[in-house]
């Protein structure tokens, strides 16, 4: 009996260990942060979310929006004069000691805001852009809405705690993704150190160093491939951090909010980045695999047109390694019947079951390529003529493409025929030369035999 038990343990133990290791590799990491998100920077696909749409205080990661607006509205060489309101008159907040009347440049202020998290620099930028910090806060909110960060509201440019100053992990990822489209922002975001030269009010240079330890090689939290990072802390917000990293051509945005410990925000970020880069692979659903979806367009209760819905493009996304494309559901936005003038969602949506635990189940969408001739008939007779015009244009493009293709085919065939003719002529010439050589050889042999007889 003992021998049988030992054999069973020897066989089953490796299996149990393998199953446990597989589960550990496929499961999302446990986080100290109460809210977090992991997003693909290129597509905006959300790979993981924890309370990502719950509102939290952002602290100094607010400055990502501040610097973005400054770079969008000012030149780096622009100068600004520090006002009484902009200068920090107290010492319990981060600042670089700007004094009223000091002349500085926009470049100096964006590096001070991003690297040193200087609140006085943010105030200077806000007043330079909008005239006042209050008007700048409104610009921040307007820009956030335009980006799609609908759960965010800013009241100041630095992130100092106020009841009405809040964001979400998802919104900060969207804001960061938007900021990364600005080349100057990306440069500032990823800078390790910067020196602010002396000014008219300060005779000494001010050295700035990026506060993210994930970018410092001598730090225990150093991580290769970090594009940039911004961190924050207030008693109300806890530890917050935004980090962007690249590996193997893939770029991910990680946001953690309301983390109790300073070390925890680094550990959570490292764990999420490792999870995103190590547990997901690119996948593509071809247009041909999506099927078709017919939509009837009704006018006065009768079918006036039929639209055959096809995807404009293939759908490429990141899929957890434990899942397959068979797990993906495809949903068409437009209903089967559409009344004339009805607003229609012309998109195809891709998702996983709602109870999927290893990744965020919403994968993304692609637009529908519509039959414009039929679709335009929704607008009435004018739409029909527009549809006919569109059809003529498309037909013209098709004919032009076919003509160009035929011309290319003609040129290729002509070249091949010329090559073939040249080869035939060359072979004939070579054959003729060989015949002449044989005749000469035969003539030589004949003469030789004749000489011998004589």
PDB file of N, CA and C in Angstrom, residues 49-127:
ATOM      1  N   UNK A  49      -8.018  45.598 -15.841  1.00  0.00           N
ATOM      2  CA  UNK A  49      -8.538  46.726 -15.081  1.00  0.00           C
ATOM      3  C   UNK A  49      -8.989  46.304 -13.698  1.00  0.00           C
ATOM      4  N   UNK A  50      -8.675  47.134 -12.738  1.00  0.00           N
ATOM      5  CA  UNK A  50      -9.152  46.925 -11.368  1.00  0.00           C
ATOM      6  C   UNK A  50      -9.787  48.232 -10.896  1.00  0.00           C
ATOM      7  N   UNK A  51     -11.077  48.225 -10.711  1.00  0.00           N
ATOM      8  CA  UNK A  51     -11.792  49.453 -10.313  1.00  0.00           C
ATOM      9  C   UNK A  51     -11.380  50.637 -11.180  1.00  0.00           C
ATOM     10  N   UNK A  52     -11.174  50.352 -12.478  1.00  0.00           N
ATOM     11  CA  UNK A  52     -10.546  51.354 -13.344  1.00  0.00           C
ATOM     12  C   UNK A  52     -11.435  52.553 -13.648  1.00  0.00           C
ATOM     13  N   UNK A  53     -12.731  52.441 -13.402  1.00  0.00           N
ATOM     14  CA  UNK A  53     -13.621  53.568 -13.648  1.00  0.00           C
ATOM     15  C   UNK A  53     -14.139  54.203 -12.359  1.00  0.00           C
ATOM     16  N   UNK A  54     -13.581  53.771 -11.229  1.00  0.00           N
ATOM     17  CA  UNK A  54     -13.922  54.398  -9.957  1.00  0.00           C
ATOM     18  C   UNK A  54     -13.047  55.636  -9.754  1.00  0.00           C
ATOM     19  N   UNK A  55     -13.651  56.689  -9.261  1.00  0.00           N
ATOM     20  CA  UNK A  55     -12.946  57.972  -9.136  1.00  0.00           C
ATOM     21  C   UNK A  55     -12.006  57.963  -7.929  1.00  0.00           C
ATOM     22  N   UNK A  56     -10.808  58.487  -8.165  1.00  0.00           N
ATOM     23  CA  UNK A  56      -9.779  58.601  -7.137  1.00  0.00           C
ATOM     24  C   UNK A  56      -9.099  59.965  -7.273  1.00  0.00           C
ATOM     25  N   UNK A  57      -8.410  60.391  -6.208  1.00  0.00           N
ATOM     26  CA  UNK A  57      -7.588  61.600  -6.305  1.00  0.00           C
ATOM     27  C   UNK A  57      -6.311  61.255  -7.065  1.00  0.00           C
ATOM     28  N   UNK A  58      -5.916  62.065  -8.042  1.00  0.00           N
ATOM     29  CA  UNK A  58      -4.747  61.718  -8.856  1.00  0.00           C
ATOM     30  C   UNK A  58      -3.407  62.162  -8.285  1.00  0.00           C
ATOM     31  N   UNK A  59      -3.409  63.202  -7.429  1.00  0.00           N
ATOM     32  CA  UNK A  59      -2.157  63.831  -6.979  1.00  0.00           C
ATOM     33  C   UNK A  59      -1.378  64.356  -8.193  1.00  0.00           C
ATOM     34  N   UNK A  60      -0.051  64.195  -8.210  1.00  0.00           N
ATOM     35  CA  UNK A  60       0.776  64.893  -9.203  1.00  0.00           C
ATOM     36  C   UNK A  60       0.759  64.291 -10.600  1.00  0.00           C
ATOM     37  N   UNK A  61       0.117  63.130 -10.807  1.00  0.00           N
ATOM     38  CA  UNK A  61       0.007  62.669 -12.184  1.00  0.00           C
ATOM     39  C   UNK A  61      -0.929  63.585 -12.985  1.00  0.00           C
ATOM     40  N   UNK A  62      -1.615  64.492 -12.289  1.00  0.00           N
ATOM     41  CA  UNK A  62      -2.367  65.579 -12.935  1.00  0.00           C
ATOM     42  C   UNK A  62      -1.480  66.343 -13.906  1.00  0.00           C
ATOM     43  N   UNK A  63      -0.201  66.445 -13.574  1.00  0.00           N
ATOM     44  CA  UNK A  63       0.733  67.269 -14.342  1.00  0.00           C
ATOM     45  C   UNK A  63       0.943  66.760 -15.765  1.00  0.00           C
ATOM     46  N   UNK A  64       0.545  65.515 -16.047  1.00  0.00           N
ATOM     47  CA  UNK A  64       0.607  65.021 -17.427  1.00  0.00           C
ATOM     48  C   UNK A  64      -0.288  65.873 -18.313  1.00  0.00           C
ATOM     49  N   UNK A  65      -1.504  66.164 -17.840  1.00  0.00           N
ATOM     50  CA  UNK A  65      -2.410  67.026 -18.600  1.00  0.00           C
ATOM     51  C   UNK A  65      -1.875  68.451 -18.668  1.00  0.00           C
ATOM     52  N   UNK A  66      -1.314  68.948 -17.581  1.00  0.00           N
ATOM     53  CA  UNK A  66      -0.781  70.317 -17.549  1.00  0.00           C
ATOM     54  C   UNK A  66       0.325  70.501 -18.575  1.00  0.00           C
ATOM     55  N   UNK A  67       1.257  69.571 -18.599  1.00  0.00           N
ATOM     56  CA  UNK A  67       2.377  69.668 -19.541  1.00  0.00           C
ATOM     57  C   UNK A  67       1.892  69.501 -20.978  1.00  0.00           C
ATOM     58  N   UNK A  68       0.941  68.593 -21.201  1.00  0.00           N
ATOM     59  CA  UNK A  68       0.400  68.412 -22.551  1.00  0.00           C
ATOM     60  C   UNK A  68      -0.218  69.709 -23.067  1.00  0.00           C
ATOM     61  N   UNK A  69      -1.049  70.362 -22.265  1.00  0.00           N
ATOM     62  CA  UNK A  69      -1.681  71.615 -22.692  1.00  0.00           C
ATOM     63  C   UNK A  69      -0.645  72.709 -22.923  1.00  0.00           C
ATOM     64  N   UNK A  70       0.378  72.759 -22.095  1.00  0.00           N
ATOM     65  CA  UNK A  70       1.424  73.761 -22.276  1.00  0.00           C
ATOM     66  C   UNK A  70       2.155  73.553 -23.599  1.00  0.00           C
ATOM     67  N   UNK A  71       2.479  72.306 -23.914  1.00  0.00           N
ATOM     68  CA  UNK A  71       3.188  72.014 -25.160  1.00  0.00           C
ATOM     69  C   UNK A  71       2.302  72.233 -26.380  1.00  0.00           C
ATOM     70  N   UNK A  72       1.000  72.051 -26.228  1.00  0.00           N
ATOM     71  CA  UNK A  72       0.085  72.255 -27.350  1.00  0.00           C
ATOM     72  C   UNK A  72      -0.195  73.727 -27.628  1.00  0.00           C
ATOM     73  N   UNK A  73       0.000  74.576 -26.623  1.00  0.00           N
ATOM     74  CA  UNK A  73      -0.387  75.980 -26.769  1.00  0.00           C
ATOM     75  C   UNK A  73       0.772  76.970 -26.716  1.00  0.00           C
ATOM     76  N   UNK A  74       1.965  76.506 -26.366  1.00  0.00           N
ATOM     77  CA  UNK A  74       3.114  77.403 -26.222  1.00  0.00           C
ATOM     78  C   UNK A  74       4.319  76.847 -26.970  1.00  0.00           C
ATOM     79  N   UNK A  75       5.295  77.722 -27.186  1.00  0.00           N
ATOM     80  CA  UNK A  75       6.598  77.318 -27.712  1.00  0.00           C
ATOM     81  C   UNK A  75       7.577  77.158 -26.559  1.00  0.00           C
ATOM     82  N   UNK A  76       8.490  76.218 -26.682  1.00  0.00           N
ATOM     83  CA  UNK A  76       9.459  75.987 -25.605  1.00  0.00           C
ATOM     84  C   UNK A  76      10.307  77.216 -25.310  1.00  0.00           C
ATOM     85  N   UNK A  77      10.497  78.043 -26.318  1.00  0.00           N
ATOM     86  CA  UNK A  77      11.338  79.231 -26.131  1.00  0.00           C
ATOM     87  C   UNK A  77      10.576  80.423 -25.558  1.00  0.00           C
ATOM     88  N   UNK A  78       9.263  80.299 -25.434  1.00  0.00           N
ATOM     89  CA  UNK A  78       8.473  81.402 -24.864  1.00  0.00           C
ATOM     90  C   UNK A  78       8.922  81.682 -23.436  1.00  0.00           C
ATOM     91  N   UNK A  79       8.880  82.947 -23.073  1.00  0.00           N
ATOM     92  CA  UNK A  79       9.245  83.349 -21.713  1.00  0.00           C
ATOM     93  C   UNK A  79       8.006  83.711 -20.899  1.00  0.00           C
ATOM     94  N   UNK A  80       8.117  83.526 -19.591  1.00  0.00           N
ATOM     95  CA  UNK A  80       7.024  83.863 -18.685  1.00  0.00           C
ATOM     96  C   UNK A  80       7.605  84.513 -17.436  1.00  0.00           C
ATOM     97  N   UNK A  81       6.818  85.386 -16.837  1.00  0.00           N
ATOM     98  CA  UNK A  81       7.217  86.038 -15.597  1.00  0.00           C
ATOM     99  C   UNK A  81       6.407  85.454 -14.452  1.00  0.00           C
ATOM    100  N   UNK A  82       7.091  85.025 -13.409  1.00  0.00           N
ATOM    101  CA  UNK A  82       6.429  84.398 -12.261  1.00  0.00           C
ATOM    102  C   UNK A  82       5.608  85.428 -11.505  1.00  0.00           C
ATOM    103  N   UNK A  83       4.333  85.127 -11.308  1.00  0.00           N
ATOM    104  CA  UNK A  83       3.452  86.043 -10.586  1.00  0.00           C
ATOM    105  C   UNK A  83       3.443  85.731  -9.099  1.00  0.00           C
ATOM    106  N   UNK A  84       2.811  86.609  -8.318  1.00  0.00           N
ATOM    107  CA  UNK A  84       2.664  86.363  -6.887  1.00  0.00           C
ATOM    108  C   UNK A  84       1.857  85.097  -6.643  1.00  0.00           C
ATOM    109  N   UNK A  85       0.798  84.902  -7.440  1.00  0.00           N
ATOM    110  CA  UNK A  85      -0.053  83.725  -7.257  1.00  0.00           C
ATOM    111  C   UNK A  85       0.661  82.439  -7.652  1.00  0.00           C
ATOM    112  N   UNK A  86       1.545  82.528  -8.653  1.00  0.00           N
ATOM    113  CA  UNK A  86       2.223  81.324  -9.130  1.00  0.00           C
ATOM    114  C   UNK A  86       3.312  80.855  -8.173  1.00  0.00           C
ATOM    115  N   UNK A  87       4.004  81.791  -7.545  1.00  0.00           N
ATOM    116  CA  UNK A  87       5.092  81.431  -6.637  1.00  0.00           C
ATOM    117  C   UNK A  87       4.534  80.740  -5.394  1.00  0.00           C
ATOM    118  N   UNK A  88       5.177  79.649  -4.993  1.00  0.00           N
ATOM    119  CA  UNK A  88       4.732  78.900  -3.816  1.00  0.00           C
ATOM    120  C   UNK A  88       5.286  79.596  -2.572  1.00  0.00           C
ATOM    121  N   UNK A  89       4.390  80.011  -1.688  1.00  0.00           N
ATOM    122  CA  UNK A  89       4.797  80.748  -0.500  1.00  0.00           C
ATOM    123  C   UNK A  89       4.852  79.870   0.754  1.00  0.00           C
ATOM    124  N   UNK A  90       4.666  78.584   0.588  1.00  0.00           N
ATOM    125  CA  UNK A  90       4.709  77.678   1.731  1.00  0.00           C
ATOM    126  C   UNK A  90       5.529  76.453   1.353  1.00  0.00           C
ATOM    127  N   UNK A  91       5.929  75.653   2.333  1.00  0.00           N
ATOM    128  CA  UNK A  91       6.960  74.646   2.098  1.00  0.00           C
ATOM    129  C   UNK A  91       6.474  73.203   2.267  1.00  0.00           C
ATOM    130  N   UNK A  92       5.162  73.007   2.341  1.00  0.00           N
ATOM    131  CA  UNK A  92       4.675  71.636   2.484  1.00  0.00           C
ATOM    132  C   UNK A  92       4.234  71.043   1.153  1.00  0.00           C
ATOM    133  N   UNK A  93       4.624  71.688   0.048  1.00  0.00           N
ATOM    134  CA  UNK A  93       4.346  71.155  -1.286  1.00  0.00           C
ATOM    135  C   UNK A  93       5.637  71.200  -2.097  1.00  0.00           C
ATOM    136  N   UNK A  94       5.664  70.417  -3.184  1.00  0.00           N
ATOM    137  CA  UNK A  94       6.861  70.345  -4.018  1.00  0.00           C
ATOM    138  C   UNK A  94       6.983  71.594  -4.884  1.00  0.00           C
ATOM    139  N   UNK A  95       8.168  72.200  -4.912  1.00  0.00           N
ATOM    140  CA  UNK A  95       8.396  73.394  -5.735  1.00  0.00           C
ATOM    141  C   UNK A  95       9.889  73.533  -6.004  1.00  0.00           C
ATOM    142  N   UNK A  96      10.252  74.458  -6.887  1.00  0.00           N
ATOM    143  CA  UNK A  96      11.668  74.698  -7.201  1.00  0.00           C
ATOM    144  C   UNK A  96      12.102  76.106  -6.780  1.00  0.00           C
ATOM    145  N   UNK A  97      11.317  76.738  -5.930  1.00  0.00           N
ATOM    146  CA  UNK A  97      11.717  78.016  -5.359  1.00  0.00           C
ATOM    147  C   UNK A  97      11.626  79.201  -6.307  1.00  0.00           C
ATOM    148  N   UNK A  98      10.651  79.196  -7.194  1.00  0.00           N
ATOM    149  CA  UNK A  98      10.448  80.361  -8.060  1.00  0.00           C
ATOM    150  C   UNK A  98       9.983  81.546  -7.218  1.00  0.00           C
ATOM    151  N   UNK A  99      10.418  82.730  -7.607  1.00  0.00           N
ATOM    152  CA  UNK A  99      10.052  83.934  -6.861  1.00  0.00           C
ATOM    153  C   UNK A  99       9.315  84.903  -7.778  1.00  0.00           C
ATOM    154  N   UNK A 100       8.438  85.717  -7.219  1.00  0.00           N
ATOM    155  CA  UNK A 100       7.697  86.681  -8.047  1.00  0.00           C
ATOM    156  C   UNK A 100       8.644  87.580  -8.843  1.00  0.00           C
ATOM    157  N   UNK A 101       8.329  87.784 -10.100  1.00  0.00           N
ATOM    158  CA  UNK A 101       9.140  88.623 -10.973  1.00  0.00           C
ATOM    159  C   UNK A 101      10.235  87.877 -11.700  1.00  0.00           C
ATOM    160  N   UNK A 102      10.451  86.601 -11.392  1.00  0.00           N
ATOM    161  CA  UNK A 102      11.500  85.814 -12.041  1.00  0.00           C
ATOM    162  C   UNK A 102      11.094  85.466 -13.482  1.00  0.00           C
ATOM    163  N   UNK A 103      12.028  85.630 -14.397  1.00  0.00           N
ATOM    164  CA  UNK A 103      11.767  85.316 -15.806  1.00  0.00           C
ATOM    165  C   UNK A 103      12.263  83.913 -16.113  1.00  0.00           C
ATOM    166  N   UNK A 104      11.387  83.096 -16.642  1.00  0.00           N
ATOM    167  CA  UNK A 104      11.715  81.701 -16.947  1.00  0.00           C
ATOM    168  C   UNK A 104      11.208  81.374 -18.351  1.00  0.00           C
ATOM    169  N   UNK A 105      11.618  80.218 -18.863  1.00  0.00           N
ATOM    170  CA  UNK A 105      11.133  79.775 -20.179  1.00  0.00           C
ATOM    171  C   UNK A 105      10.130  78.636 -20.000  1.00  0.00           C
ATOM    172  N   UNK A 106       9.326  78.419 -21.024  1.00  0.00           N
ATOM    173  CA  UNK A 106       8.365  77.319 -21.002  1.00  0.00           C
ATOM    174  C   UNK A 106       9.096  75.986 -20.906  1.00  0.00           C
ATOM    175  N   UNK A 107      10.209  75.865 -21.615  1.00  0.00           N
ATOM    176  CA  UNK A 107      10.980  74.618 -21.556  1.00  0.00           C
ATOM    177  C   UNK A 107      11.387  74.301 -20.126  1.00  0.00           C
ATOM    178  N   UNK A 108      11.903  75.295 -19.402  1.00  0.00           N
ATOM    179  CA  UNK A 108      12.323  75.077 -18.022  1.00  0.00           C
ATOM    180  C   UNK A 108      11.149  74.630 -17.150  1.00  0.00           C
ATOM    181  N   UNK A 109       9.991  75.206 -17.396  1.00  0.00           N
ATOM    182  CA  UNK A 109       8.825  74.919 -16.562  1.00  0.00           C
ATOM    183  C   UNK A 109       8.248  73.517 -16.837  1.00  0.00           C
ATOM    184  N   UNK A 110       8.247  73.072 -18.093  1.00  0.00           N
ATOM    185  CA  UNK A 110       7.688  71.737 -18.363  1.00  0.00           C
ATOM    186  C   UNK A 110       8.597  70.655 -17.787  1.00  0.00           C
ATOM    187  N   UNK A 111       9.922  70.865 -17.835  1.00  0.00           N
ATOM    188  CA  UNK A 111      10.841  69.895 -17.235  1.00  0.00           C
ATOM    189  C   UNK A 111      10.738  69.928 -15.710  1.00  0.00           C
ATOM    190  N   UNK A 112      10.550  71.115 -15.141  1.00  0.00           N
ATOM    191  CA  UNK A 112      10.381  71.215 -13.694  1.00  0.00           C
ATOM    192  C   UNK A 112       9.096  70.530 -13.251  1.00  0.00           C
ATOM    193  N   UNK A 113       8.034  70.679 -14.032  1.00  0.00           N
ATOM    194  CA  UNK A 113       6.749  70.063 -13.690  1.00  0.00           C
ATOM    195  C   UNK A 113       6.811  68.551 -13.802  1.00  0.00           C
ATOM    196  N   UNK A 114       7.436  68.053 -14.865  1.00  0.00           N
ATOM    197  CA  UNK A 114       7.424  66.613 -15.114  1.00  0.00           C
ATOM    198  C   UNK A 114       8.475  65.877 -14.282  1.00  0.00           C
ATOM    199  N   UNK A 115       9.690  66.408 -14.189  1.00  0.00           N
ATOM    200  CA  UNK A 115      10.763  65.704 -13.483  1.00  0.00           C
ATOM    201  C   UNK A 115      10.724  65.945 -11.978  1.00  0.00           C
ATOM    202  N   UNK A 116      10.549  67.203 -11.579  1.00  0.00           N
ATOM    203  CA  UNK A 116      10.585  67.549 -10.159  1.00  0.00           C
ATOM    204  C   UNK A 116       9.199  67.671  -9.534  1.00  0.00           C
ATOM    205  N   UNK A 117       8.152  67.553 -10.377  1.00  0.00           N
ATOM    206  CA  UNK A 117       6.764  67.678  -9.903  1.00  0.00           C
ATOM    207  C   UNK A 117       6.540  69.023  -9.218  1.00  0.00           C
ATOM    208  N   UNK A 118       7.153  70.073  -9.778  1.00  0.00           N
ATOM    209  CA  UNK A 118       7.124  71.394  -9.164  1.00  0.00           C
ATOM    210  C   UNK A 118       5.760  72.066  -9.359  1.00  0.00           C
ATOM    211  N   UNK A 119       5.087  72.321  -8.260  1.00  0.00           N
ATOM    212  CA  UNK A 119       3.767  72.952  -8.330  1.00  0.00           C
ATOM    213  C   UNK A 119       3.846  74.401  -8.795  1.00  0.00           C
ATOM    214  N   UNK A 120       4.912  75.113  -8.396  1.00  0.00           N
ATOM    215  CA  UNK A 120       5.034  76.510  -8.828  1.00  0.00           C
ATOM    216  C   UNK A 120       5.245  76.590 -10.344  1.00  0.00           C
ATOM    217  N   UNK A 121       5.970  75.639 -10.915  1.00  0.00           N
ATOM    218  CA  UNK A 121       6.155  75.610 -12.366  1.00  0.00           C
ATOM    219  C   UNK A 121       4.825  75.373 -13.075  1.00  0.00           C
ATOM    220  N   UNK A 122       3.986  74.502 -12.510  1.00  0.00           N
ATOM    221  CA  UNK A 122       2.660  74.252 -13.093  1.00  0.00           C
ATOM    222  C   UNK A 122       1.814  75.521 -13.071  1.00  0.00           C
ATOM    223  N   UNK A 123       1.896  76.273 -11.989  1.00  0.00           N
ATOM    224  CA  UNK A 123       1.135  77.519 -11.902  1.00  0.00           C
ATOM    225  C   UNK A 123       1.575  78.508 -12.978  1.00  0.00           C
ATOM    226  N   UNK A 124       2.879  78.592 -13.210  1.00  0.00           N
ATOM    227  CA  UNK A 124       3.405  79.500 -14.239  1.00  0.00           C
ATOM    228  C   UNK A 124       2.880  79.088 -15.618  1.00  0.00           C
ATOM    229  N   UNK A 125       2.930  77.792 -15.912  1.00  0.00           N
ATOM    230  CA  UNK A 125       2.444  77.311 -17.207  1.00  0.00           C
ATOM    231  C   UNK A 125       0.954  77.595 -17.371  1.00  0.00           C
ATOM    232  N   UNK A 126       0.181  77.362 -16.313  1.00  0.00           N
ATOM    233  CA  UNK A 126      -1.260  77.587 -16.379  1.00  0.00           C
ATOM    234  C   UNK A 126      -1.579  79.051 -16.693  1.00  0.00           C
ATOM    235  N   UNK A 127      -0.912  79.944 -16.009  1.00  0.00           N
ATOM    236  CA  UNK A 127      -1.169  81.370 -16.228  1.00  0.00           C
ATOM    237  C   UNK A 127      -0.674  81.829 -17.590  1.00  0.00           C
TER     238      UNK A 127
END
